[in-house]
Tab-separated table of C-alpha atoms and ligand atoms in Angstrom:
chain	number	residue	atom	x	y	z
A	1	MET	CA	-3.692	24.125	-2.363
A	2	THR	CA	-1.839	20.821	-2.694
A	3	LYS	CA	-0.766	18.929	-5.776
A	4	ARG	CA	-3.748	16.593	-5.899
A	5	TRP	CA	-6.753	18.549	-4.663
A	6	VAL	CA	-8.181	21.999	-4.194
A	7	ASN	CA	-11.267	20.728	-2.346
A	8	ARG	CA	-10.955	18.364	0.557
A	9	PRO	CA	-13.960	16.417	1.863
A	10	GLU	CA	-15.633	18.117	4.818
A	11	GLY	CA	-14.373	16.693	8.093
A	12	SER	CA	-11.506	14.813	6.424
A	13	THR	CA	-7.849	14.575	7.483
A	14	TRP	CA	-6.474	15.034	3.944
A	15	GLY	CA	-3.201	16.924	4.093
A	16	ASP	CA	-2.941	16.772	7.912
A	17	TRP	CA	0.131	14.505	7.662
A	18	GLY	CA	1.432	15.983	4.428
A	19	GLU	CA	0.248	16.112	0.855
A	20	ASP	CA	1.837	12.744	-0.012
A	21	ASP	CA	0.734	10.952	3.150
A	22	GLN	CA	-0.487	7.387	2.661
A	23	LEU	CA	-0.733	6.253	6.285
A	24	GLY	CA	-3.522	8.362	7.778
A	25	ARG	CA	-3.935	7.716	11.477
A	26	VAL	CA	-1.214	5.067	11.445
A	27	ASN	CA	0.940	8.197	11.837
A	28	LEU	CA	-0.314	8.274	15.448
A	29	LEU	CA	1.514	5.023	16.272
A	30	THR	CA	4.552	6.794	17.682
A	31	PRO	CA	7.266	4.990	19.711
A	32	GLU	CA	5.565	6.363	22.874
A	33	LYS	CA	2.243	4.800	21.828
A	34	VAL	CA	3.928	1.460	21.104
A	35	LYS	CA	5.677	1.538	24.512
A	36	ALA	CA	2.338	2.283	26.190
A	37	ALA	CA	0.853	-0.674	24.299
A	38	VAL	CA	3.676	-2.973	25.440
A	39	SER	CA	2.988	-1.932	29.050
A	40	GLU	CA	-0.501	-3.462	28.713
A	41	VAL	CA	1.109	-6.929	28.653
A	42	GLN	CA	0.545	-8.469	32.091
A	43	ASP	CA	0.613	-12.253	31.878
A	44	GLY	CA	2.324	-12.739	28.491
A	45	ARG	CA	-0.359	-14.937	26.913
A	46	SER	CA	-0.798	-14.559	23.137
A	47	PHE	CA	-3.885	-15.072	21.001
A	48	CYS	CA	-3.996	-15.595	17.240
A	49	LEU	CA	-6.769	-13.328	15.939
A	50	SER	CA	-6.984	-14.927	12.487
A	51	LEU	CA	-9.539	-17.445	11.365
A	52	PRO	CA	-8.160	-20.263	9.239
A	53	LEU	CA	-7.976	-18.470	5.863
A	54	ASP	CA	-10.134	-21.113	4.142
A	55	LEU	CA	-13.120	-20.031	6.265
A	56	PRO	CA	-15.980	-19.051	6.013
A	57	GLY	CA	-15.975	-21.740	3.239
A	58	GLY	CA	-17.493	-21.533	-0.258
A	59	ASN	CA	-18.662	-18.177	-1.559
A	60	SER	CA	-22.236	-17.920	-0.314
A	61	VAL	CA	-21.337	-15.382	2.399
A	62	ASN	CA	-19.814	-13.007	-0.177
A	63	PRO	CA	-20.315	-14.246	-3.760
A	64	LYS	CA	-17.449	-12.171	-5.182
A	65	ARG	CA	-14.820	-13.718	-2.889
A	66	HIS	CA	-13.593	-17.307	-2.995
A	67	PRO	CA	-11.546	-19.557	-0.714
A	68	PRO	CA	-7.815	-19.942	-1.390
A	69	LYS	CA	-6.971	-22.385	-4.173
A	70	PHE	CA	-3.698	-24.284	-4.110
A	71	GLY	CA	-1.935	-24.434	-7.452
A	72	VAL	CA	-1.931	-22.071	-10.395
A	73	VAL	CA	-5.512	-21.588	-11.566
A	74	ASN	CA	-6.044	-23.152	-15.038
A	75	HIS	CA	-2.606	-24.816	-15.076
A	76	PRO	CA	-2.027	-28.548	-14.582
A	77	PRO	CA	-0.135	-29.550	-11.423
A	78	GLY	CA	3.579	-29.693	-12.048
A	79	SER	CA	3.691	-26.606	-14.255
A	80	ASP	CA	4.854	-23.147	-13.214
A	81	GLY	CA	7.051	-24.416	-10.420
A	82	VAL	CA	4.229	-26.109	-8.477
A	83	TYR	CA	5.174	-29.633	-7.421
A	84	TYR	CA	4.599	-32.016	-4.557
A	85	ASN	CA	6.857	-34.798	-3.244
A	86	LEU	CA	9.466	-34.248	-5.918
A	87	VAL	CA	12.135	-36.975	-5.739
A	88	TRP	CA	15.422	-35.233	-6.529
A	89	LYS	CA	17.334	-38.392	-7.349
A	90	ASP	CA	15.226	-38.577	-10.543
A	91	TYR	CA	17.099	-35.464	-11.682
A	92	GLN	CA	20.378	-35.694	-9.785
A	93	ASP	CA	22.051	-39.040	-9.150
A	94	GLY	CA	22.240	-39.953	-5.470
A	95	ASN	CA	20.226	-36.971	-4.196
A	96	MET	CA	17.937	-38.281	-1.407
A	97	ASP	CA	15.921	-35.071	-0.996
A	98	VAL	CA	12.148	-34.967	-1.446
A	99	SER	CA	10.447	-31.582	-1.572
A	100	SER	CA	7.256	-29.664	-2.357
A	101	ASP	CA	6.633	-26.151	-3.696
A	102	GLU	CA	3.348	-24.432	-4.244
A	103	CYS	CA	1.390	-21.441	-5.392
A	104	THR	CA	-1.845	-20.209	-3.866
A	105	THR	CA	-4.509	-18.167	-5.613
A	106	LEU	CA	-5.757	-15.990	-2.796
A	107	TRP	CA	-8.730	-13.632	-2.724
A	108	ASN	CA	-7.109	-11.157	-0.379
A	109	GLN	CA	-10.339	-10.172	1.386
A	110	TYR	CA	-11.915	-13.630	1.696
A	111	SER	CA	-11.249	-14.241	5.398
A	112	THR	CA	-9.435	-12.385	8.208
A	113	GLN	CA	-8.308	-9.202	6.493
A	114	TRP	CA	-7.239	-5.596	6.495
A	115	ASP	CA	-8.739	-2.953	4.194
A	116	SER	CA	-6.173	-0.491	2.863
A	117	PHE	CA	-7.207	3.042	1.846
A	118	ALA	CA	-7.086	1.879	-1.794
A	119	HIS	CA	-10.077	-0.396	-1.090
A	120	VAL	CA	-12.874	2.210	-0.940
A	121	GLY	CA	-12.875	5.758	-2.326
A	122	SER	CA	-15.618	8.072	-3.479
A	123	LEU	CA	-16.807	10.221	-6.336
A	124	PHE	CA	-15.716	13.687	-5.201
A	125	ASP	CA	-14.810	16.953	-6.920
A	126	ALA	CA	-11.238	17.118	-5.635
A	127	ASN	CA	-9.842	19.270	-8.456
A	128	GLY	CA	-12.626	21.849	-8.213
A	129	ASP	CA	-13.754	21.633	-11.850
A	130	GLY	CA	-17.374	21.135	-10.815
A	131	GLU	CA	-17.368	17.413	-11.767
A	132	PRO	CA	-16.775	14.622	-9.254
A	133	GLU	CA	-13.970	12.188	-10.043
A	134	SER	CA	-13.055	8.788	-8.521
A	135	VAL	CA	-10.647	9.529	-5.709
A	136	TYR	CA	-9.246	7.812	-2.673
A	137	TYR	CA	-7.753	9.015	0.631
A	138	ASN	CA	-5.679	12.199	0.353
A	139	GLY	CA	-6.829	12.773	-3.235
A	140	PHE	CA	-5.044	9.851	-4.915
A	141	ARG	CA	-6.771	9.029	-8.213
A	142	ALA	CA	-8.437	5.930	-9.613
A	143	GLY	CA	-6.937	5.106	-13.007
A	144	GLU	CA	-3.802	7.170	-12.367
A	145	GLU	CA	-2.487	5.641	-9.140
A	146	ILE	CA	-4.973	2.892	-8.244
A	147	LEU	CA	-4.901	0.819	-11.433
A	148	GLY	CA	-7.378	-1.835	-12.529
A	149	PRO	CA	-6.701	-5.055	-14.454
A	150	ASP	CA	-7.209	-3.382	-17.854
A	151	HIS	CA	-4.601	-0.672	-17.298
A	152	ALA	CA	-1.734	-0.713	-19.815
A	153	ASP	CA	0.845	-0.465	-17.007
A	154	GLY	CA	-0.630	-3.467	-15.173
A	155	MET	CA	-2.942	-3.791	-12.232
A	156	GLY	CA	-2.253	-2.651	-8.675
A	157	ALA	CA	-2.456	0.186	-6.187
A	158	ARG	CA	0.730	2.177	-6.821
A	159	VAL	CA	-0.120	4.123	-3.632
A	160	LEU	CA	-2.155	3.478	-0.468
A	161	SER	CA	-1.689	-0.320	-0.716
A	162	VAL	CA	-1.242	-2.696	2.209
A	163	GLY	CA	2.516	-2.510	1.586
A	164	GLY	CA	2.692	0.769	3.518
A	165	MET	CA	0.774	-0.728	6.421
A	166	ALA	CA	3.137	-3.718	6.561
A	167	LYS	CA	6.194	-1.473	6.592
A	168	ALA	CA	4.649	0.647	9.368
A	169	GLY	CA	4.090	-2.540	11.404
A	170	MET	CA	0.493	-2.043	12.581
A	171	GLN	CA	1.452	-2.428	16.222
A	172	GLY	CA	-0.106	-0.588	19.148
A	173	ARG	CA	-2.697	-0.738	21.905
A	174	GLY	CA	-5.874	-2.687	21.163
A	175	VAL	CA	-9.061	-1.953	23.092
A	176	ILE	CA	-11.832	-4.502	22.766
A	177	LEU	CA	-15.561	-4.262	23.467
A	178	ASP	CA	-17.387	-7.580	23.627
A	179	MET	CA	-20.884	-6.715	22.371
A	180	VAL	CA	-22.232	-10.249	22.851
A	181	PRO	CA	-22.985	-9.946	26.606
A	182	HIS	CA	-24.841	-6.690	25.853
A	183	VAL	CA	-26.858	-7.417	22.721
A	184	GLY	CA	-26.530	-11.180	22.183
A	185	THR	CA	-25.755	-12.699	18.792
A	186	GLY	CA	-28.902	-11.636	16.889
A	187	ARG	CA	-28.625	-8.913	14.215
A	188	THR	CA	-28.392	-5.540	15.983
A	189	VAL	CA	-27.520	-2.299	14.248
A	190	VAL	CA	-25.440	-0.338	16.745
A	191	GLY	CA	-25.506	3.458	16.653
A	192	TYR	CA	-23.683	6.027	18.776
A	193	ASP	CA	-26.027	5.912	21.800
A	194	SER	CA	-25.922	2.177	22.136
A	195	LEU	CA	-22.132	2.055	21.572
A	196	MET	CA	-21.625	4.631	24.335
A	197	GLU	CA	-23.890	2.675	26.721
A	198	MET	CA	-21.841	-0.486	26.158
A	199	LEU	CA	-18.500	1.308	26.564
A	200	ASP	CA	-19.732	3.027	29.748
A	201	ALA	CA	-21.148	-0.181	31.205
A	202	ASP	CA	-17.827	-1.979	30.668
A	203	LYS	CA	-15.789	1.080	31.795
A	204	ILE	CA	-13.888	1.038	28.488
A	205	ILE	CA	-11.984	4.163	27.546
A	206	VAL	CA	-10.893	4.522	23.921
A	207	GLU	CA	-8.043	6.979	23.368
A	208	GLU	CA	-6.355	8.606	20.396
A	209	GLY	CA	-4.005	6.146	18.683
A	210	ASP	CA	-5.885	3.019	19.850
A	211	PHE	CA	-7.018	0.142	17.658
A	212	PHE	CA	-10.725	-0.290	18.511
A	213	LEU	CA	-12.082	-3.842	18.229
A	214	PHE	CA	-15.593	-5.129	18.834
A	215	HIS	CA	-16.725	-8.739	19.077
A	216	THR	CA	-20.135	-9.831	17.757
A	217	GLY	CA	-20.122	-13.644	17.824
A	218	TRP	CA	-19.717	-14.057	14.024
A	219	ASP	CA	-16.314	-15.711	14.551
A	220	ASP	CA	-17.619	-18.644	16.599
A	221	MET	CA	-20.586	-19.058	14.251
A	222	ILE	CA	-18.216	-19.332	11.278
A	223	LEU	CA	-15.986	-21.788	13.156
A	224	ASP	CA	-19.007	-23.889	14.210
A	225	MET	CA	-20.248	-23.990	10.590
A	226	ALA	CA	-16.905	-25.661	9.752
A	227	GLY	CA	-16.567	-24.581	6.108
A	228	ASP	CA	-20.243	-25.024	5.179
A	229	PRO	CA	-21.641	-21.630	6.160
A	230	ASP	CA	-25.309	-20.763	6.491
A	231	ALA	CA	-25.116	-17.343	4.798
A	232	LYS	CA	-28.741	-16.469	5.618
A	233	LYS	CA	-28.136	-17.105	9.304
A	234	LEU	CA	-24.863	-15.158	9.326
A	235	HIS	CA	-26.373	-12.153	7.554
A	236	SER	CA	-29.143	-11.997	10.131
A	237	SER	CA	-26.766	-12.434	13.082
A	238	GLY	CA	-24.324	-10.360	15.057
A	239	ALA	CA	-23.934	-6.662	15.742
A	240	VAL	CA	-22.963	-4.235	12.971
A	241	LEU	CA	-22.231	-0.523	13.262
A	242	ASP	CA	-24.743	1.964	11.826
A	243	GLY	CA	-22.789	3.905	9.208
A	244	TYR	CA	-25.764	6.204	8.615
A	245	ASP	CA	-25.627	7.494	12.216
A	246	GLU	CA	-23.857	10.846	11.927
A	247	LYS	CA	-23.142	10.855	15.686
A	248	LEU	CA	-21.330	7.551	15.350
A	249	LEU	CA	-19.244	8.846	12.428
A	250	GLN	CA	-18.412	11.947	14.488
A	251	TRP	CA	-17.298	9.704	17.370
A	252	ILE	CA	-14.880	7.931	15.017
A	253	THR	CA	-13.524	11.347	14.025
A	254	ASP	CA	-13.239	12.605	17.624
A	255	SER	CA	-11.917	9.385	19.202
A	256	GLY	CA	-8.703	9.379	17.155
A	257	VAL	CA	-8.818	5.579	16.653
A	258	VAL	CA	-6.258	4.203	14.208
A	259	ALA	CA	-8.479	1.344	13.015
A	260	ILE	CA	-11.832	-0.311	13.665
A	261	ILE	CA	-11.822	-4.089	13.676
A	262	SER	CA	-14.539	-6.702	14.063
A	263	ASP	CA	-15.226	-10.405	13.667
A	264	ASN	CA	-18.180	-9.582	11.385
A	265	MET	CA	-18.056	-9.242	7.605
A	266	ALA	CA	-17.972	-5.487	7.008
A	267	VAL	CA	-17.746	-3.760	10.431
A	268	GLU	CA	-20.874	-1.800	9.415
A	269	ASP	CA	-24.335	-2.840	8.234
A	270	SER	CA	-23.793	-3.423	4.512
A	271	SER	CA	-27.412	-4.226	3.671
A	272	GLY	CA	-28.631	-0.643	3.273
A	273	PHE	CA	-28.295	2.167	0.760
A	274	GLY	CA	-29.031	5.766	1.570
A	275	GLU	CA	-28.007	9.365	2.050
A	276	SER	CA	-24.853	10.075	4.005
A	277	GLN	CA	-22.250	12.866	4.106
A	278	GLY	CA	-20.920	13.198	0.544
A	279	GLY	CA	-23.974	11.618	-1.139
A	280	CYS	CA	-25.652	8.213	-1.222
A	281	SER	CA	-23.648	5.217	-0.178
A	282	ARG	CA	-23.968	1.521	0.567
A	283	LEU	CA	-20.971	1.636	2.925
A	284	PRO	CA	-20.920	5.096	4.540
A	285	LEU	CA	-18.663	4.017	7.407
A	286	HIS	CA	-16.132	2.662	4.896
A	287	ARG	CA	-16.232	6.018	3.110
A	288	HIS	CA	-15.823	7.916	6.370
A	289	CYS	CA	-12.916	5.786	7.576
A	290	LEU	CA	-10.994	4.746	4.460
A	291	PHE	CA	-11.621	7.756	2.209
A	292	ARG	CA	-12.145	10.681	4.566
A	293	LEU	CA	-10.215	10.025	7.797
A	294	GLY	CA	-7.460	7.540	7.023
A	295	VAL	CA	-8.722	4.890	9.480
A	296	HIS	CA	-8.183	1.260	8.463
A	297	LEU	CA	-10.851	-1.443	8.830
A	298	GLY	CA	-10.236	-5.043	9.900
A	299	GLU	CA	-12.865	-7.668	9.151
A	300	LEU	CA	-13.576	-11.313	9.977
A	301	TRP	CA	-11.017	-11.440	12.782
A	302	HIS	CA	-11.235	-14.185	15.425
A	303	LEU	CA	-11.901	-12.269	18.624
A	304	SER	CA	-13.912	-14.570	20.920
A	305	GLU	CA	-11.034	-16.172	22.867
A	306	LEU	CA	-9.320	-12.833	23.440
A	307	ALA	CA	-12.599	-11.173	24.489
A	308	THR	CA	-13.295	-13.936	27.019
A	309	ALA	CA	-9.760	-13.955	28.456
A	310	LEU	CA	-9.781	-10.195	28.981
A	311	ARG	CA	-13.337	-10.134	30.370
A	312	ASP	CA	-12.355	-12.815	32.916
A	313	GLN	CA	-9.654	-10.455	34.166
A	314	GLY	CA	-11.830	-7.312	34.034
A	315	ARG	CA	-9.585	-5.882	31.299
A	316	SER	CA	-10.103	-4.540	27.772
A	317	ARG	CA	-6.605	-3.433	26.675
A	318	PHE	CA	-3.752	-5.425	25.152
A	319	LEU	CA	-0.791	-5.251	22.791
A	320	LEU	CA	-1.818	-5.776	19.168
A	321	THR	CA	0.666	-6.731	16.437
A	322	ALA	CA	-1.138	-7.061	13.119
A	323	PRO	CA	0.882	-6.489	9.945
A	324	PRO	CA	-0.775	-7.383	6.642
A	325	LEU	CA	1.250	-9.216	3.984
A	326	TYR	CA	3.996	-6.949	2.629
A	327	LEU	CA	2.430	-7.127	-0.802
A	328	PRO	CA	2.911	-3.814	-2.612
A	329	GLY	CA	-0.051	-3.037	-4.849
A	330	ALA	CA	-2.693	-4.992	-2.907
A	331	VAL	CA	-5.818	-3.145	-1.770
A	332	GLY	CA	-6.564	-5.688	0.969
A	333	SER	CA	-4.653	-8.412	2.739
A	334	PRO	CA	-4.951	-11.375	5.035
A	335	SER	CA	-3.289	-10.908	8.396
A	336	THR	CA	-2.317	-13.157	11.281
A	337	PRO	CA	-2.825	-10.613	14.084
A	338	ILE	CA	-1.418	-11.453	17.494
A	339	ALA	CA	-2.856	-10.069	20.717
A	340	THR	CA	-0.649	-10.278	23.795
A	341	ILE	CA	-2.312	-9.715	27.158
B	1	LIG	C1	-16.788	-4.320	0.349
B	1	LIG	O1	-17.570	-5.239	0.216
B	1	LIG	C2	-16.736	-3.169	-0.614
B	1	LIG	O2	-15.900	-4.254	1.322
B	1	LIG	P1	-15.572	-4.907	2.721
B	1	LIG	O3	-15.127	-6.311	2.539
B	1	LIG	O4	-14.478	-4.027	3.201
B	1	LIG	O5	-16.777	-4.846	3.586
């Protein structure tokens, strides 16, 4: 029995790295793993795996998330320290400096992003009183440690936030599968069998401690739409993982991957709702990874150029360096991931 739970979800890693652990499989990124990742660098070329953070554009792709807004929302320009082209001599005789300062209102999960473990939890009877409560990875509690905007102590994830990921560095070996040559860019729900066929065909081996990435073609579609996205087209395009496929979830458990990352919106098919381990869910792969296993998810990354460069060389592995913002309290974060091949 640990401090926070008497029941742990079946098949979970809760407690495996200690009762206060907040890093999950990031614990597998040992110095040896990082050195092995560095040894994947062959020609020294780097790729930025972020989309411009003002894409997809608008909020039709995900109505609850909006593009970044410069300036303090609801404040006139010039207030709260936001200013552009300030002429200092107006305030200080003879000063020839001109400068600009800004503030950005950022929806942290609008564009290229990481999900922390504080992003998705589950109703689960962790304390064994017969009633499920809202809990996150390793038994941390909603309302006690993951605090909403109405909480008297102020909003923010006191635990499990992206701050821990930033401090850990999020650096290791990336392994990428380009699904586009296999299934095209139409909507395909990929389960275990089809994932294994693609990995086998491309001779890709995923090992414990790897970041697993898959490319679906969403990134180039978003870039081609240039800020005016066709949400209907996007939501009927590109491969998504089948979170209801128990064999696929078991593969995530057995593979030992640290994170699953894609250029699509949610890694998994987010259009369904149905029975999964632990009860009905709209995002069963999120629950399996973020709540049960301690596996981070990366979404809306720009993977096409990297996928092509590696495919041209018959390779799939590279060094990935992908810290989120060091923003304690945030449940998600933009990232500017760098792949070096
Ligand atoms: C949800 O929509 C809950 O999450 P995500 O952006 O991680 O898919």
